[in-house]
Amino acid sequence: MAGAELVVLGAGPAGLAAAWRAARRGVSVVVLERADRVGGMAGSFEVAGVRVDHGSHRLHPATPPSLLAELRGLLGDDLQLRPRNGRLRLGGRWIGFPLRFGELAAALPRGMVVRAGMEAVLAPLRRPRSDTYAEVLRAGLGRTLYESMYAPYAVKLWGLDGDDIDGDQARKRVTADTAWKVARRVLARPSDGRGRVFYYPRRGFGQIVEALADAAAGAGADVRLGTEVTEVAPGRVRTGSGDEIEAGRVFSTIPLPVLARVSRPEPSEALADAARLRFRAMVLVYAVHEGGRWTGFDAHYLPGPETPVTRVSEPANYRLSSDDPADRSVLCFEIPCEAGDSLWNAGEDEVATLVHELTARHGLPPVRLGGLEVRRLPHVYPVYERGYRAYLEGLDRWASGLDGVTTFGRLGLFAHDNTHHALTMGFDAADALGPAGFDAAAWSRARERFAAHVVED
Ligand SMILES: Cc1cc2nc3c(=O)[nH]c(=O)nc-3n(C[C@H](O)[C@H](O)[C@H](O)COP(=O)(O)OP(=O)(O)OC[C@H]3O[C@@H](n4cnc5c(N)ncnc54)[C@H](O)[C@@H]3O)c2cc1C
């Protein structure tokens, strides 16, 4: 049985950041990744000769400067600073996104603007009547803004009515959760460019994780692709091909409920908690558009209930790259769903119809379809259904008590985090590996910092 001081489960941003940092400090590291490529949800691949991502991905300006400096060191000039150029469908019209005050006011019916304005003024007097997503946002933003934008989007994204979702989802997932924050975003220009610009690598978002994986391997880490973890027991990890790896310590970034399922001895209570935590799945449809770029926008946001698609992105518009072909573009349609439902199981013909109907009904240019590729991701959004907290706390208590195992990453903590959060967690986990063993106090301080993460859109 071969072994390593550190075995990392999952080669997404969190696992790779930890592997790189630990390997640079001379720790022997093995990374086990089920997929045949690195990056997890932040990885890229090619469709019709165009590099594409798993839905719209940008590196946000909220990325801590020290982390940004590390990434610049890896990517050099390939890490481009780009202006955001998205738009959002509201009230049957397209308006610029991130929102601008004039456009927003012009797009909404006058009565609605007046109501939303009055509700914003009265916001300080309102308190949520219960700790739900709907109540937190109705109190913070006002009923009008909530009902027109956030309520239908919640149903599409998470498959639940806002009244059935815990208030945490609003606090962690909606950056502008009060009328004041919305106003500041719409009217002001934050000095760090938040909401106006983003970072993006010339060869797709996945260039970040590919560079990290190369750097980790260069520092001595052994990154094994196509290697599913099927069992985690004290001091050892077993893979799908039956290999056993002795592990001084395990860093797990695989979904927390999956860790419970593969742990030995079987943790019966943790398994019961794991069964109560839900993930939303996503179908990603990549449509090849023949004849050049489809639009000049990077992303089109669709919060309304008329279509199950939440966003359409055109990856080539996220970057400046002479590698992108001039005669075609690839579009990515994001469709949140439940694993196993009718959207999840939709065949190519149904998906093609959905694409055509969407463009015809929403004032989008027709797609001159040159091909379709569909990817299905089972664990995309953690769902904070009311009551989830008790199950997550139970599962987290169990995981924190595992000898020699540390869990982190977006799915490892059942959090909605961005890539920069996942990378930060990986670095913090590696930093807690001291010569005298794992520094539990440092890790507990890091976990407190992670609790303050709020997702950027
Ligand atoms: C549609 C969408 C859009 C997003 N947009 C943005 C954005 O614009 N900006 C941003 O910063 N972030 C964005 N994110 C979030 C970003 O993708 C995640 O924060 C990031 O990928 C999390 O990294 P991670 O390493 O924690 O997890 P993951 O990327 O999920 O990596 C976990 C890895 O574990 C592997 N794994 C799972 N089970 C096993 C097993 N049993 N054995 C071995 N390996 C296993 C998986 O294959 C995967 O590679 C978006 C996410 C989605 C879904």
Coordinates of C-alpha atoms and ligand atoms in Angstrom, one line a residue:
M1 CA 0.0 0.0 0.0
A2 CA 1.7 3.2 -1.2
G3 CA 1.1 6.4 0.8
A4 CA 1.5 10.1 1.2
E5 CA 1.6 12.6 4.0
L6 CA -1.4 14.3 2.5
V7 CA -4.2 12.8 0.3
V8 CA -6.5 15.3 -1.3
L9 CA -9.9 14.2 -2.5
G10 CA -11.0 16.2 -5.5
A11 CA -9.0 18.3 -8.0
G12 CA -11.3 21.4 -8.1
P13 CA -9.9 24.8 -7.1
A14 CA -10.0 24.0 -3.4
G15 CA -8.2 20.7 -3.6
L16 CA -5.6 22.0 -6.1
A17 CA -4.9 25.1 -4.1
A18 CA -4.2 23.0 -1.0
A19 CA -2.1 20.5 -3.0
W20 CA 0.0 23.2 -4.5
R21 CA 0.6 25.1 -1.3
A22 CA 1.4 21.9 0.7
A23 CA 3.7 20.4 -2.0
R24 CA 5.6 23.7 -2.2
R25 CA 6.3 23.3 1.5
G26 CA 7.8 19.8 0.9
V27 CA 4.8 17.8 2.0
S28 CA 4.2 14.6 -0.1
V29 CA 0.8 14.9 -1.8
V30 CA -1.5 12.7 -3.8
V31 CA -4.6 14.2 -5.4
L32 CA -7.5 11.8 -6.3
E33 CA -9.9 13.1 -8.9
R34 CA -12.9 11.1 -10.3
A35 CA -13.1 13.1 -13.6
D36 CA -10.7 12.8 -16.5
R37 CA -9.7 16.5 -16.2
V38 CA -8.9 18.9 -13.4
G39 CA -11.0 21.8 -12.2
G40 CA -14.4 20.4 -11.1
M41 CA -17.1 23.0 -11.8
A42 CA -14.3 25.6 -12.5
G43 CA -12.8 23.5 -15.2
S44 CA -13.0 24.1 -19.0
F45 CA -13.2 21.9 -22.0
E46 CA -13.6 22.2 -25.8
V47 CA -16.8 22.2 -27.9
A48 CA -16.4 22.6 -31.7
G49 CA -12.8 24.0 -31.1
V50 CA -14.0 26.6 -28.6
R51 CA -12.9 26.5 -24.9
V52 CA -16.1 26.6 -22.8
D53 CA -16.8 26.6 -19.0
H54 CA -19.4 24.9 -16.8
G55 CA -21.8 27.8 -17.2
S56 CA -20.8 31.5 -16.8
H57 CA -17.6 31.8 -14.7
R58 CA -15.7 34.9 -13.9
L59 CA -13.0 35.6 -11.3
H60 CA -14.5 38.5 -9.2
P61 CA -12.6 41.6 -8.2
A62 CA -13.4 40.6 -4.6
T63 CA -10.6 38.1 -4.9
P64 CA -8.1 38.9 -2.1
P65 CA -5.0 40.8 -3.5
S66 CA -2.5 38.1 -2.2
L67 CA -4.5 35.4 -4.0
L68 CA -4.7 37.5 -7.2
A69 CA -1.0 38.0 -7.1
E70 CA -0.4 34.2 -6.9
L71 CA -2.8 33.7 -9.9
R72 CA -1.0 36.4 -11.9
G73 CA 2.3 34.7 -11.1
L74 CA 0.8 31.5 -12.6
L75 CA -1.0 33.0 -15.6
G76 CA 0.9 36.2 -16.4
D77 CA -0.8 38.4 -19.1
D78 CA -3.2 35.6 -19.9
L79 CA -5.2 36.7 -16.8
Q80 CA -7.2 39.5 -18.5
L81 CA -9.2 42.3 -16.8
R82 CA -12.4 42.6 -18.7
P83 CA -15.5 44.9 -18.5
R84 CA -18.7 43.2 -17.7
N85 CA -21.2 43.3 -20.5
G86 CA -24.3 41.3 -19.5
R87 CA -28.0 42.0 -19.7
L88 CA -31.1 40.9 -17.8
R89 CA -34.6 40.2 -19.0
L90 CA -37.1 42.1 -16.9
G91 CA -40.7 43.1 -17.7
G92 CA -40.3 41.8 -21.3
R93 CA -37.3 44.0 -22.0
W94 CA -33.5 43.6 -21.9
I95 CA -31.6 45.9 -19.5
G96 CA -27.9 46.1 -18.8
F97 CA -26.6 43.9 -16.0
P98 CA -25.1 44.8 -13.6
L99 CA -28.0 47.1 -13.2
R100 CA -27.9 50.8 -14.0
F101 CA -30.5 53.1 -12.4
G102 CA -31.8 54.8 -15.6
E103 CA -32.3 51.6 -17.5
L104 CA -33.9 49.9 -14.5
A105 CA -36.4 52.8 -14.0
A106 CA -37.2 52.9 -17.7
A107 CA -37.7 49.1 -18.0
L108 CA -40.2 48.8 -15.2
P109 CA -43.7 50.1 -15.3
R110 CA -44.0 53.5 -13.7
G111 CA -46.3 52.4 -10.9
M112 CA -43.9 49.6 -10.0
V113 CA -40.9 52.0 -9.9
V114 CA -42.8 54.3 -7.5
R115 CA -43.9 51.3 -5.3
A116 CA -40.3 49.9 -5.2
G117 CA -39.0 53.4 -4.3
M118 CA -41.4 53.8 -1.5
E119 CA -40.7 50.3 -0.2
A120 CA -36.9 51.1 -0.3
V121 CA -37.4 54.3 1.8
L122 CA -39.5 52.3 4.4
A123 CA -37.0 49.4 4.5
P124 CA -35.4 50.4 7.8
L125 CA -38.9 50.1 9.5
R126 CA -39.4 46.5 8.2
R127 CA -38.3 43.3 10.0
P128 CA -38.5 39.8 8.6
R129 CA -41.5 38.0 10.2
S130 CA -39.7 34.7 9.9
D131 CA -36.2 33.6 8.9
T132 CA -36.9 32.6 5.4
Y133 CA -35.3 33.7 2.1
A134 CA -38.6 35.4 1.1
E135 CA -39.0 37.3 4.3
V136 CA -35.4 38.4 4.6
L137 CA -35.6 39.8 1.0
R138 CA -39.1 41.2 1.3
A139 CA -37.9 43.1 4.4
G140 CA -34.6 44.2 2.9
L141 CA -35.6 45.0 -0.7
G142 CA -39.3 45.5 -0.5
R143 CA -42.1 43.2 -1.8
T144 CA -42.1 44.7 -5.4
L145 CA -38.5 44.1 -6.1
Y146 CA -38.6 40.7 -4.4
E147 CA -41.7 39.4 -6.2
S148 CA -40.6 40.7 -9.7
M149 CA -37.1 39.3 -9.7
Y150 CA -35.9 37.3 -6.7
A151 CA -39.0 35.1 -6.1
P152 CA -39.2 33.5 -9.6
Y153 CA -35.4 33.2 -9.8
A154 CA -35.4 31.2 -6.5
V155 CA -37.9 28.7 -7.9
K156 CA -35.8 28.2 -11.0
L157 CA -32.4 28.1 -9.2
W158 CA -33.3 26.0 -6.2
G159 CA -36.7 24.4 -7.1
L160 CA -38.4 25.9 -4.0
D161 CA -40.7 28.8 -3.2
G162 CA -38.8 31.5 -1.3
D163 CA -41.0 30.9 1.8
D164 CA -39.6 27.3 2.0
I165 CA -36.0 28.4 1.9
D166 CA -33.9 29.4 4.9
G167 CA -32.9 33.0 5.4
D168 CA -29.3 32.0 5.2
Q169 CA -29.7 31.6 1.4
A170 CA -30.6 35.3 1.1
R171 CA -27.7 36.3 3.4
K172 CA -25.1 34.2 1.7
R173 CA -26.3 34.2 -1.9
V174 CA -27.7 37.7 -2.5
T175 CA -24.9 40.3 -2.3
A176 CA -27.3 43.2 -2.5
D177 CA -29.9 41.9 0.0
T178 CA -31.2 45.4 1.2
A179 CA -32.5 48.3 -0.8
W180 CA -29.6 50.4 0.3
K181 CA -27.0 47.8 -1.0
V182 CA -29.0 47.6 -4.3
A183 CA -28.9 51.4 -4.6
R184 CA -25.2 51.5 -3.9
R185 CA -24.6 48.9 -6.5
V186 CA -26.8 50.6 -9.1
L187 CA -25.6 54.2 -8.4
A188 CA -22.1 54.0 -7.2
R189 CA -18.9 52.6 -8.7
P190 CA -17.1 50.6 -6.1
S191 CA -13.3 51.4 -6.1
D192 CA -12.4 47.7 -6.6
G193 CA -14.5 47.5 -9.8
R194 CA -16.9 45.1 -8.1
G195 CA -19.9 44.5 -10.5
R196 CA -18.2 46.4 -13.4
V197 CA -15.1 44.3 -14.3
F198 CA -13.9 40.8 -13.8
Y199 CA -10.8 38.7 -14.4
Y200 CA -10.8 36.0 -16.9
P201 CA -8.0 33.9 -18.5
R202 CA -7.4 34.0 -22.2
R203 CA -7.9 30.2 -22.5
G204 CA -11.1 29.9 -20.5
F205 CA -11.8 29.9 -16.8
G206 CA -10.3 26.5 -16.5
Q207 CA -6.9 27.8 -17.3
I208 CA -6.7 28.8 -13.6
V209 CA -7.1 25.3 -12.4
E210 CA -5.0 23.8 -15.1
A211 CA -2.1 26.2 -14.1
L212 CA -2.6 25.3 -10.5
A213 CA -2.5 21.6 -11.3
D214 CA 0.7 22.1 -13.3
A215 CA 2.2 24.1 -10.5
A216 CA 1.2 21.4 -7.9
A217 CA 2.7 18.7 -10.1
G218 CA 5.8 20.8 -10.6
A219 CA 6.2 21.0 -6.8
G220 CA 6.0 17.2 -6.6
A221 CA 2.2 16.5 -6.1
D222 CA 0.9 13.3 -7.8
V223 CA -2.4 14.3 -9.4
R224 CA -4.4 11.2 -10.4
L225 CA -7.3 11.7 -12.8
G226 CA -10.0 9.2 -13.5
T227 CA -9.7 8.0 -9.9
E228 CA -12.8 7.9 -7.9
V229 CA -12.6 7.7 -4.1
T230 CA -14.8 4.9 -2.9
E231 CA -13.8 4.4 0.7
V232 CA -12.3 6.7 3.4
A233 CA -11.2 4.9 6.6
P234 CA -8.8 6.0 9.4
G235 CA -5.4 6.4 7.8
R236 CA -6.3 5.1 4.4
V237 CA -8.3 5.8 1.2
R238 CA -9.5 3.3 -1.3
T239 CA -10.2 4.1 -5.0
G240 CA -12.6 2.6 -7.5
S241 CA -9.9 0.5 -9.0
G242 CA -9.2 -1.1 -5.6
D243 CA -6.0 0.7 -4.8
E244 CA -5.4 1.5 -1.2
I245 CA -3.4 4.7 -0.3
E246 CA -2.1 5.3 3.2
A247 CA -2.8 8.8 4.2
G248 CA -1.1 10.9 6.9
R249 CA -4.0 13.3 6.6
V250 CA -7.0 13.6 4.2
F251 CA -8.3 16.8 2.8
S252 CA -11.7 16.2 1.4
T253 CA -13.4 18.6 -1.1
I254 CA -15.9 16.1 -2.4
P255 CA -19.6 16.7 -1.5
L256 CA -20.0 16.4 2.3
P257 CA -22.9 13.9 2.0
V258 CA -20.7 11.8 -0.4
L259 CA -17.9 11.7 2.2
A260 CA -20.4 10.3 4.7
R261 CA -21.5 7.6 2.3
V262 CA -17.9 6.5 1.6
S263 CA -16.7 6.7 5.2
R264 CA -15.8 3.5 7.1
P265 CA -16.9 2.5 9.7
E266 CA -20.4 3.6 8.4
P267 CA -21.5 6.7 10.3
S268 CA -25.2 5.9 10.7
E269 CA -26.3 9.2 12.2
A270 CA -24.3 11.2 9.7
L271 CA -25.8 9.2 6.9
A272 CA -29.3 10.1 8.1
D273 CA -28.3 13.8 8.1
A274 CA -26.7 13.5 4.7
A275 CA -29.9 12.1 3.3
R276 CA -31.7 15.2 4.3
L277 CA -29.4 17.7 2.5
R278 CA -30.3 18.4 -1.1
F279 CA -28.3 19.6 -4.0
R280 CA -29.8 21.1 -7.1
A281 CA -28.5 19.6 -10.3
M282 CA -27.9 21.4 -13.6
V283 CA -28.1 20.5 -17.3
L284 CA -25.7 22.6 -19.4
V285 CA -26.5 22.8 -23.1
Y286 CA -23.7 23.9 -25.4
A287 CA -25.1 25.1 -28.7
V288 CA -22.7 25.7 -31.6
H289 CA -23.7 28.9 -33.5
E290 CA -22.4 29.0 -37.1
G291 CA -21.4 32.2 -38.8
G292 CA -19.4 34.1 -36.1
R293 CA -20.4 35.6 -32.8
W294 CA -24.0 35.3 -31.7
T295 CA -24.1 38.6 -29.7
G296 CA -21.6 41.1 -28.2
F297 CA -22.8 40.2 -24.7
D298 CA -21.0 37.9 -22.3
A299 CA -24.2 36.7 -20.5
H300 CA -28.0 37.0 -20.7
Y301 CA -29.8 36.6 -17.4
L302 CA -33.3 35.2 -17.4
P303 CA -34.9 35.4 -13.9
G304 CA -38.5 35.1 -15.1
P305 CA -40.7 31.9 -14.9
E306 CA -41.3 31.7 -18.7
T307 CA -38.3 29.5 -19.3
P308 CA -36.3 27.0 -17.2
V309 CA -33.1 28.5 -18.5
T310 CA -31.5 30.9 -16.0
R311 CA -28.6 32.2 -18.0
V312 CA -27.1 32.0 -21.5
S313 CA -23.4 32.8 -21.8
E314 CA -21.1 33.2 -24.8
P315 CA -17.6 32.2 -23.5
A316 CA -15.6 33.8 -26.4
N317 CA -17.0 37.2 -25.3
Y318 CA -15.4 36.7 -21.8
R319 CA -11.9 37.1 -23.2
L320 CA -9.7 38.4 -26.0
S321 CA -8.2 35.5 -27.7
S322 CA -7.0 34.9 -31.3
D323 CA -7.5 31.2 -30.6
D324 CA -11.3 31.6 -30.9
P325 CA -12.6 30.8 -34.4
A326 CA -14.1 33.7 -36.4
D327 CA -16.7 31.6 -38.1
R328 CA -18.6 30.1 -35.1
S329 CA -19.3 30.6 -31.5
V330 CA -20.5 28.3 -28.7
L331 CA -23.3 29.3 -26.3
C332 CA -24.0 27.8 -22.9
F333 CA -27.5 27.5 -21.6
E334 CA -27.8 26.8 -17.8
I335 CA -30.9 24.8 -16.8
P336 CA -31.1 24.1 -13.0
C337 CA -33.2 20.9 -12.3
E338 CA -33.5 17.8 -10.1
A339 CA -31.3 14.9 -11.0
G340 CA -33.6 12.4 -12.7
D341 CA -36.5 14.8 -13.6
S342 CA -37.8 15.5 -17.1
L343 CA -35.3 18.4 -17.8
W344 CA -32.4 16.2 -16.6
N345 CA -33.5 13.4 -18.9
A346 CA -34.4 15.7 -21.9
G347 CA -33.1 14.3 -25.2
E348 CA -31.3 16.3 -27.9
D349 CA -34.4 17.1 -29.8
E350 CA -36.2 18.5 -26.7
V351 CA -33.1 20.5 -25.8
A352 CA -32.9 21.9 -29.4
T353 CA -36.6 22.9 -29.2
L354 CA -36.0 24.6 -25.9
V355 CA -33.1 26.7 -27.4
H356 CA -35.2 27.7 -30.4
E357 CA -38.2 28.6 -28.3
L358 CA -36.1 30.6 -25.8
T359 CA -34.5 32.7 -28.5
A360 CA -37.8 33.3 -30.4
R361 CA -39.7 34.4 -27.3
H362 CA -37.2 36.6 -25.6
G363 CA -35.9 38.9 -28.3
L364 CA -32.7 37.0 -28.8
P365 CA -31.1 36.4 -32.2
P366 CA -31.8 32.9 -33.7
V367 CA -29.1 30.3 -33.1
R368 CA -27.8 28.9 -36.4
L369 CA -27.4 25.5 -34.9
G370 CA -24.2 23.7 -36.0
G371 CA -24.3 21.1 -33.1
L372 CA -25.3 20.5 -29.6
E373 CA -23.5 19.0 -26.6
V374 CA -25.2 18.3 -23.2
R375 CA -23.5 17.9 -19.8
R376 CA -25.3 17.0 -16.6
L377 CA -24.0 18.0 -13.2
P378 CA -25.7 16.3 -10.2
H379 CA -24.3 18.5 -7.4
V380 CA -24.4 22.2 -8.3
Y381 CA -26.2 24.3 -5.8
P382 CA -26.6 23.4 -2.1
V383 CA -30.3 23.9 -1.3
Y384 CA -30.9 25.6 2.1
E385 CA -34.4 24.3 2.5
R386 CA -36.0 25.3 5.8
G387 CA -34.6 23.1 8.5
Y388 CA -31.4 22.3 6.7
R389 CA -29.3 23.9 9.4
A390 CA -29.8 21.1 11.9
Y391 CA -28.8 18.4 9.4
L392 CA -25.8 20.4 8.2
E393 CA -24.6 21.0 11.7
G394 CA -25.0 17.3 12.5
L395 CA -23.0 16.3 9.5
D396 CA -20.3 19.0 10.1
R397 CA -20.0 17.9 13.8
W398 CA -19.4 14.3 12.6
A399 CA -16.9 15.4 9.9
S400 CA -15.0 17.7 12.3
G401 CA -14.6 14.7 14.7
L402 CA -13.1 12.5 12.0
D403 CA -9.5 11.7 12.9
G404 CA -7.1 13.0 10.3
V405 CA -9.7 14.3 7.9
T406 CA -10.4 18.0 7.1
T407 CA -13.3 19.0 4.8
F408 CA -13.6 22.2 2.8
G409 CA -14.5 23.6 -0.6
R410 CA -17.9 24.5 -1.9
L411 CA -19.4 21.1 -1.7
G412 CA -17.2 20.0 1.1
L413 CA -18.8 22.6 3.3
F414 CA -22.2 22.7 1.6
A415 CA -21.7 26.4 0.8
H416 CA -22.5 28.6 -2.2
D417 CA -18.9 29.8 -2.5
N418 CA -17.1 31.4 -5.5
T419 CA -13.9 30.1 -6.8
H420 CA -11.8 32.7 -4.9
H421 CA -13.4 31.4 -1.7
A422 CA -12.6 27.8 -2.6
L423 CA -9.0 28.7 -3.4
T424 CA -8.6 30.6 -0.2
M425 CA -9.9 27.6 1.8
G426 CA -7.3 25.4 0.1
F427 CA -4.5 27.7 1.0
D428 CA -5.8 28.0 4.6
A429 CA -6.0 24.3 5.0
A430 CA -2.4 23.8 3.7
D431 CA -1.2 26.5 6.0
A432 CA -2.7 24.7 9.0
L433 CA -0.4 21.7 8.3
G434 CA 2.4 22.5 10.7
P435 CA 5.5 20.5 11.6
A436 CA 3.7 19.4 14.8
G437 CA 0.6 18.2 13.0
F438 CA -2.6 19.8 11.9
D439 CA -3.2 23.2 13.7
A440 CA -6.8 22.8 14.8
A441 CA -7.0 26.2 16.4
A442 CA -5.7 27.9 13.1
W443 CA -8.3 25.9 11.2
S444 CA -11.1 26.8 13.5
R445 CA -10.2 30.5 13.0
A446 CA -10.2 29.9 9.2
R447 CA -13.6 28.3 9.4
E448 CA -14.9 31.4 11.1
R449 CA -13.6 33.5 8.3
F450 CA -15.3 31.2 5.7
A451 CA -18.6 31.7 7.5
A452 CA -18.5 35.4 6.4
H453 CA -18.2 34.5 2.7
V454 CA -20.9 36.1 0.5
V455 CA -21.3 35.0 -3.1
E456 CA -20.6 37.4 -5.9
D457 CA -22.7 37.1 -9.1
Ligands
LIG1 C1 -23.2 27.5 -13.0 C2 -22.1 27.9 -12.1 C3 -21.6 29.2 -12.3 C4 -20.5 29.6 -11.4 N1 -20.0 30.9 -11.6 C5 -18.9 31.3 -10.9 C6 -18.3 32.5 -11.1 O1 -18.7 33.3 -12.0 N2 -17.3 32.9 -10.4 C7 -16.8 32.1 -9.4 O2 -15.8 32.5 -8.7 N3 -17.4 30.9 -9.1 C8 -18.4 30.5 -9.8 N4 -19.0 29.3 -9.6 C9 -18.5 28.5 -8.4 C10 -17.3 27.7 -8.7 O3 -17.5 26.8 -9.8 C11 -17.0 26.9 -7.4 O4 -16.8 27.8 -6.3 C12 -15.7 26.1 -7.5 O5 -15.6 25.2 -8.6 C13 -15.6 25.2 -6.2 O6 -14.4 24.5 -6.1 P1 -14.3 23.2 -5.2 O7 -12.9 22.8 -5.4 O8 -14.7 23.6 -3.9 O9 -15.4 22.2 -5.8 P2 -15.5 21.5 -7.2 O10 -15.2 22.4 -8.3 O11 -16.9 20.9 -7.2 O12 -14.5 20.3 -7.2 C14 -14.7 19.1 -6.5 C15 -14.0 18.0 -7.2 O13 -14.2 16.8 -6.5 C16 -14.4 15.7 -7.5 N5 -15.1 14.6 -6.8 C17 -16.3 14.5 -6.4 N6 -16.6 13.2 -5.9 C18 -15.4 12.6 -6.0 C19 -15.0 11.2 -5.6 N7 -15.8 10.4 -5.0 N8 -13.7 10.9 -5.9 C20 -12.8 11.7 -6.5 N9 -13.2 13.0 -6.9 C21 -14.4 13.4 -6.6 C22 -15.2 16.4 -8.6 O14 -15.1 15.7 -9.8 C23 -14.6 17.8 -8.6 O15 -13.6 17.8 -9.6 C24 -20.1 28.8 -10.4 C25 -20.6 27.5 -10.2 C26 -21.6 27.1 -11.1 C27 -22.2 25.7 -10.9

